[in-house]
CSV table of C-alpha atoms and ligand atoms in Angstrom, one decimal:
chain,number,residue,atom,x,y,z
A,27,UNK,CA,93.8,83.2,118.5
A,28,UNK,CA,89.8,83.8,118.3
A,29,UNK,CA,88.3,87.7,119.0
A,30,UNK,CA,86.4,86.0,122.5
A,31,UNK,CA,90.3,85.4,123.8
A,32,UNK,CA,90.8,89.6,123.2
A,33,UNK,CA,89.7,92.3,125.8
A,34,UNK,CA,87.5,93.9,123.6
A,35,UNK,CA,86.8,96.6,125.4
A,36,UNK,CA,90.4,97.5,124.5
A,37,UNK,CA,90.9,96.8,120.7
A,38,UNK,CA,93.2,99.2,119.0
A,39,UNK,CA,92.0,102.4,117.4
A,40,UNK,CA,94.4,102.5,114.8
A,41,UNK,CA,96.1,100.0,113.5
A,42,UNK,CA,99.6,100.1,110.6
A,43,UNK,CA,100.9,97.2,109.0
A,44,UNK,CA,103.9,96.8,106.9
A,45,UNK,CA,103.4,93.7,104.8
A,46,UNK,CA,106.9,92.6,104.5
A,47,UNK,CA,108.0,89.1,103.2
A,48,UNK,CA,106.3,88.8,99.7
A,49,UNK,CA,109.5,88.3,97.8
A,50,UNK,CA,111.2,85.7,100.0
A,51,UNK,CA,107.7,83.6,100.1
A,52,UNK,CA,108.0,83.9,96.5
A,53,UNK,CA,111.7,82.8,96.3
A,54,UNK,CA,111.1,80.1,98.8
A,55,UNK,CA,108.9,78.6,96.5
A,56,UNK,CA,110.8,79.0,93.5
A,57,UNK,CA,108.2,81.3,91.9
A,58,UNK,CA,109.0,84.7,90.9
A,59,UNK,CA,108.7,87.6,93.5
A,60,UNK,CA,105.6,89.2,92.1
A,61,UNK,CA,103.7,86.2,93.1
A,62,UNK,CA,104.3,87.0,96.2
A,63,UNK,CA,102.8,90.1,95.5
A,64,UNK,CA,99.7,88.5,94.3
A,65,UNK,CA,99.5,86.2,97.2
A,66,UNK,CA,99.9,88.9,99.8
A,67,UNK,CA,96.5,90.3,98.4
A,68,UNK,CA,94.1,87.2,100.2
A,69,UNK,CA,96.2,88.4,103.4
A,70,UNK,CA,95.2,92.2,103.1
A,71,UNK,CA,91.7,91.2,102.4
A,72,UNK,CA,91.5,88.6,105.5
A,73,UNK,CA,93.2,90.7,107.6
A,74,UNK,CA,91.3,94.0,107.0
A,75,UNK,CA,88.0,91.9,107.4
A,76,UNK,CA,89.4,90.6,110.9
A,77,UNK,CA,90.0,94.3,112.2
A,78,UNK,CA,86.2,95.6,111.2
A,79,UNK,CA,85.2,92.1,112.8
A,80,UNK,CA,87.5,93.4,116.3
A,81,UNK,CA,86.0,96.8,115.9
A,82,UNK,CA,89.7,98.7,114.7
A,83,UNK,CA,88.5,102.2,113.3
A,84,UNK,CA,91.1,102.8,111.2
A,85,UNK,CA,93.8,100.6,109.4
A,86,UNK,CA,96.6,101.5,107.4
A,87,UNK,CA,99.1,99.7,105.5
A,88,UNK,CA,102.5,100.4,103.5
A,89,UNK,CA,101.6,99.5,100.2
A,90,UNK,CA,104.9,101.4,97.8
A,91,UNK,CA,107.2,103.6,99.4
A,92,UNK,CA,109.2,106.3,97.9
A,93,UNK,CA,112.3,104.0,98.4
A,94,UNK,CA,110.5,100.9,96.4
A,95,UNK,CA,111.4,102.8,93.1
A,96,UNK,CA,114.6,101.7,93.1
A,97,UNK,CA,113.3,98.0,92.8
A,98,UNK,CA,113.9,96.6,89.3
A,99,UNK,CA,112.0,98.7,87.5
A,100,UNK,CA,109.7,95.2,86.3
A,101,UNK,CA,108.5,95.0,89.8
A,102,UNK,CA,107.8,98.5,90.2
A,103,UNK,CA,106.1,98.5,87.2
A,104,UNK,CA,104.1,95.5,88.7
A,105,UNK,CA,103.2,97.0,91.9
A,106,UNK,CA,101.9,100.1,90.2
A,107,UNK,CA,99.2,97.9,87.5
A,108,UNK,CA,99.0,95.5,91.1
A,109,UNK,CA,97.9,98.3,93.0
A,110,UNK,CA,95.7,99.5,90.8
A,111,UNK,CA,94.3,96.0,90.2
A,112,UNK,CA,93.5,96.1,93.9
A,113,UNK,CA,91.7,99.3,93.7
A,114,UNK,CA,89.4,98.4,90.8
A,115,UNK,CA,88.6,94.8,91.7
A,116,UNK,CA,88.0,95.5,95.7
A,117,UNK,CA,86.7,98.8,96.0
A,118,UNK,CA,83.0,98.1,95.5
A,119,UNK,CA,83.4,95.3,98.2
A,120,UNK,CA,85.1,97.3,100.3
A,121,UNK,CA,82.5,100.4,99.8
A,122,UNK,CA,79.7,97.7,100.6
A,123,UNK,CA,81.1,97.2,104.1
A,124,UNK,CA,81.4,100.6,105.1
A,125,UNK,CA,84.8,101.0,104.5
A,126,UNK,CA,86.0,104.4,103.8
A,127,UNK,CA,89.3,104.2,101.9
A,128,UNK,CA,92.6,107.5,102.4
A,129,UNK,CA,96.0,107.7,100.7
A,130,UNK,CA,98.0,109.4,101.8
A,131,UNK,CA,102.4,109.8,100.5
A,132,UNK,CA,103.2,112.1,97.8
A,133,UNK,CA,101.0,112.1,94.9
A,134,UNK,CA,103.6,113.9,92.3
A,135,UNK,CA,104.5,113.3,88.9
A,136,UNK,CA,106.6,110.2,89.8
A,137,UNK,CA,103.3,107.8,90.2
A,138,UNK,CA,101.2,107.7,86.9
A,139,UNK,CA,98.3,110.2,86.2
A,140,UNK,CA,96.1,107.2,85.8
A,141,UNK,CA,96.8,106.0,89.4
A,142,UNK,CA,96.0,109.5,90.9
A,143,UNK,CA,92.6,109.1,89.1
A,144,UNK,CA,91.9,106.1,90.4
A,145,UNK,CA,93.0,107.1,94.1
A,146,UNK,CA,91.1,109.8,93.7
A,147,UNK,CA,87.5,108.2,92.1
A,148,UNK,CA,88.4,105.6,95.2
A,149,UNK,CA,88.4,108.3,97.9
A,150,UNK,CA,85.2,109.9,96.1
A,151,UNK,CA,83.1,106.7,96.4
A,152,UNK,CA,84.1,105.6,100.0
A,153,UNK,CA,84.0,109.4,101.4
A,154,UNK,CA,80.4,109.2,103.0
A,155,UNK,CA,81.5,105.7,104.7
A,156,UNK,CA,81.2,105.5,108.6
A,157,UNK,CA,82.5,102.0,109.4
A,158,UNK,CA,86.8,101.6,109.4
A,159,UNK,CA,89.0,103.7,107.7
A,160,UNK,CA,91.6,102.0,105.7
A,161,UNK,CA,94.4,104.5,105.0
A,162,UNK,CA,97.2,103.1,101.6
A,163,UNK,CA,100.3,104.5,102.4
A,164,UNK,CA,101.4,105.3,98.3
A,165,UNK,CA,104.5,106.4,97.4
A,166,UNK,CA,104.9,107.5,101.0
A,167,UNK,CA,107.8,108.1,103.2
A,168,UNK,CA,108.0,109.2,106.6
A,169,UNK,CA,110.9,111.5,106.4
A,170,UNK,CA,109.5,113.0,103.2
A,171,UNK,CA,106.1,113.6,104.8
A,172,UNK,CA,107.6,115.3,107.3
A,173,UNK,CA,109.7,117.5,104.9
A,174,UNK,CA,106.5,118.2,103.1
A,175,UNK,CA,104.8,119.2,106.4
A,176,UNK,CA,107.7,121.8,107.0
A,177,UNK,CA,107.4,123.0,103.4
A,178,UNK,CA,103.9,124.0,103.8
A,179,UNK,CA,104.7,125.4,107.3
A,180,UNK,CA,106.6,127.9,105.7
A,181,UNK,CA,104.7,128.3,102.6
A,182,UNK,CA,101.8,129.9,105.3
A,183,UNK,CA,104.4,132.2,106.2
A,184,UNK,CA,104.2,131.0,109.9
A,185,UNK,CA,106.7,132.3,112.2
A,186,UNK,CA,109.2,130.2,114.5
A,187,UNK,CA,108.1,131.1,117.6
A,188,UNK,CA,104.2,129.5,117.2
A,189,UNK,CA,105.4,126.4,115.8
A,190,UNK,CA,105.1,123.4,118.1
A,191,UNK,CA,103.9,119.7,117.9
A,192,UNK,CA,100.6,120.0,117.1
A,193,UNK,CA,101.9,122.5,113.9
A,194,UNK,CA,103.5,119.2,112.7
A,195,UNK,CA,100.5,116.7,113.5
A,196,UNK,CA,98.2,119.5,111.6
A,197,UNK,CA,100.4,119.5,108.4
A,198,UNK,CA,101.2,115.7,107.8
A,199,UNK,CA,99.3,114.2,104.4
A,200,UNK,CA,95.8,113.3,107.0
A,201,UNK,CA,95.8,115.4,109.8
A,202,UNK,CA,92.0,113.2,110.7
A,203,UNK,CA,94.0,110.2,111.2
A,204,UNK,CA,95.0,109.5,114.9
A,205,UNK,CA,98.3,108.5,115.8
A,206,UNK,CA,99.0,104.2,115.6
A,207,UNK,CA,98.1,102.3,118.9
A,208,UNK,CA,99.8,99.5,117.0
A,209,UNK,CA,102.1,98.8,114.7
A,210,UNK,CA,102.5,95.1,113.5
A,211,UNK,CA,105.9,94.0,110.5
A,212,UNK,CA,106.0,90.6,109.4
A,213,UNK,CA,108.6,88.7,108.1
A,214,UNK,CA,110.9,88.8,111.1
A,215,UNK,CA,112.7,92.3,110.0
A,216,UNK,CA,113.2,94.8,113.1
A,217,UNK,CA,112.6,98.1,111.0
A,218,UNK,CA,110.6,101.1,111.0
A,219,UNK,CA,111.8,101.3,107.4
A,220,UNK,CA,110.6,104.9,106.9
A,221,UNK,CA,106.5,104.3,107.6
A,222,UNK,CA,105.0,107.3,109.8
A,223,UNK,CA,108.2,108.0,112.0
A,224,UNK,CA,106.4,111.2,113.5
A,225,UNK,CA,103.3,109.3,114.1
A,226,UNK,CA,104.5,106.1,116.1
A,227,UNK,CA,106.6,108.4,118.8
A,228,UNK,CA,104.4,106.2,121.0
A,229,UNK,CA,103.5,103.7,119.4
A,230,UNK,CA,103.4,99.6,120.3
A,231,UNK,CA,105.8,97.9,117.5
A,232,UNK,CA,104.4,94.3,117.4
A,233,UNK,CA,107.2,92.3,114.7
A,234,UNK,CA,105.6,88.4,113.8
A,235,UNK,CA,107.8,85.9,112.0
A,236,UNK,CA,105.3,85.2,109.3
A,237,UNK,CA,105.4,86.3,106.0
A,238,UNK,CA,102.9,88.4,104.7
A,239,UNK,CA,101.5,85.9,102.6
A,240,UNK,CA,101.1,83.7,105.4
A,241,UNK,CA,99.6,86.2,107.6
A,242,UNK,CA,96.0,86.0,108.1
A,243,UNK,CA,93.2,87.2,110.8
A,244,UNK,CA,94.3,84.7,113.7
A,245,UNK,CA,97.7,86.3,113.3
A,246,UNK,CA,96.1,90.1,113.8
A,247,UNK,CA,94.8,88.5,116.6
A,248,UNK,CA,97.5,86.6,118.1
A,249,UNK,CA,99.6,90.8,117.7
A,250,UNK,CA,96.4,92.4,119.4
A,251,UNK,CA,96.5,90.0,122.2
A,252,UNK,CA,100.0,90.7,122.6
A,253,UNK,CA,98.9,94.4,122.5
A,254,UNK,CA,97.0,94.0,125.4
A,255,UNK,CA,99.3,92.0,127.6
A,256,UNK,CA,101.7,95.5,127.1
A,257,UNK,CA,101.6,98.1,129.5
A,258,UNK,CA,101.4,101.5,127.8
A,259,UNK,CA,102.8,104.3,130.4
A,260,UNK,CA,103.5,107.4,127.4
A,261,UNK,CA,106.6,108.0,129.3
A,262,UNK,CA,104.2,108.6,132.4
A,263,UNK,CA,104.5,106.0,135.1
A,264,UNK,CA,102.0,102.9,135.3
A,265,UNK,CA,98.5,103.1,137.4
A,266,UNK,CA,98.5,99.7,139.0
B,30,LIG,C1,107.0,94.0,100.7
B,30,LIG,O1,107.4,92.7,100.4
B,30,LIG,C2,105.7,94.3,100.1
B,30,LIG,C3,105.5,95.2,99.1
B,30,LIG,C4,106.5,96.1,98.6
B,30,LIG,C5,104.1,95.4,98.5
B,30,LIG,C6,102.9,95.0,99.3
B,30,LIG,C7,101.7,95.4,98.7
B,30,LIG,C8,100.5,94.7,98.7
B,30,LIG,C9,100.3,93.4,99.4
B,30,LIG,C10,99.3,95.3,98.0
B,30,LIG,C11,98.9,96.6,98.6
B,30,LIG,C12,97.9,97.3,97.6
B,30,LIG,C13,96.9,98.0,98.0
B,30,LIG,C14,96.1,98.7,96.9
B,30,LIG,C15,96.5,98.2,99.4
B,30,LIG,P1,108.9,92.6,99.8
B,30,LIG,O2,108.8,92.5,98.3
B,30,LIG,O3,109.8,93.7,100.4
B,30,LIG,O4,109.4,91.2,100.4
B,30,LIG,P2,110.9,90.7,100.7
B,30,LIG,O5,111.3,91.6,101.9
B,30,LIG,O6,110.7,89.3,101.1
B,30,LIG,O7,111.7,91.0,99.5
């Protein structure tokens, strides 16, 4: 699939990806999971570079959720040097194109100090960028952002009766981002697995067979097209 086969007068705004399959690419290859890690980082990067060439405004991906600490605690300590790794060696690339990089998940005492400082100098450089956003879901749950939302409800001391939906959007970790148009899960699992539950109410879930370490650009496009041959109604009823 090339951009010219896409409509792009309707690309996606927003974009989520759960980059699922690392450890079984690894495994099939006899190499340890973490490799699979590593190669998933080439997909990220040609992906991301596919969605600013299609014109997607903001991309997010699950990168650790608050479930992956129950992962051998090897591998989690793995993903926590890879993602910072990422974060060090791709951030002044990224900042060149334009690319404003978010976290968002919970940013407690759980995920190392050093980390936080690094999200945090990441976010700093990046802030003043106008071209996409690319949000890292880290040590991020849905149900827990959710929970936190309430908390802080409540902390502000507002009462029952004036909270509604737009109280929850308001509260989540980035109120700025805009609900998913479309989310895409490789590695042939049908899950939500825990990633934005109040923000994909109406969502398109796009699930590819390829592992994330096999997944590149062509692929993005291949889940956009798919995108576009859907018909979203919101629960309304279709115009044509
Ligand atoms: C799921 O594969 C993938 C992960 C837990 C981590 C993916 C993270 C990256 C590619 C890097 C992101 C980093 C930044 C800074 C954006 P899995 O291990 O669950 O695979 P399996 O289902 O085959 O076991």
């Amino acid at each position: 699939m090339k951009i010219s086969d896409l409509d792009l007068s309707r690309i996606p705004t927003h974009i989520a990806a759960v980059m699922d399959g690392n450890g079984r690419w690894a495994e099939s290859r006899k190499l340890p999971r973490t490799e699979g890690h590593t190669a998933g980082e080439q997909s990220l990067m040609d992906v991301l570079e596919g969605a600013d060439d299609l014109g997607v405004k903001w991309f997010t991906v699950f990168a650790f959720s608050t479930e992956n600490w129950a992962r051998p605690s090897e591998e989690v300590k793995f993903l926590l040097n890879f993602n910072e790794k990422i974060l060090l060696e791709r951030r002044d690339e990224l900042n060149e194109r334009n690319v404003r990089i978010r976290f968002i998940g919970r940013r407690n005492r759980q995920v190392p100090r050093r980390l936080i400082r690094r999200m945090e100098e990441t976010e700093n450089l990046t802030k003043g960028n106008t071209g996409l956003t690319f949000t890292i879901a880290f040590n991020y749950g849905g149900r827990a952002e959710i929970v936190d939302a309430v908390k802080r409800i409540i902390d502000e001391g507002m009462s029952a009766e004036r909270i509604n939906e737009k109280t929850i959007s308001r509260h989540l970790y980035d109120p700025t981002i805009p609900d998913p148009d479309l989310v895409i899960r490789t590695s042939g699992e049908y899950r939500v697995s825990n990633f934005l539950l109040w923000e994909i109410a109406y969502s398109e879930l796009i699930f590819s067979e390829t592992l994330w370490p096999d997944f590149r650009r062509e692929d993005l496009f291949t889940a956009v097209k798919e995108y576009q041959d859907r018909d979203r109604r919101y629960g309304g009823v279709s115009e044509t």
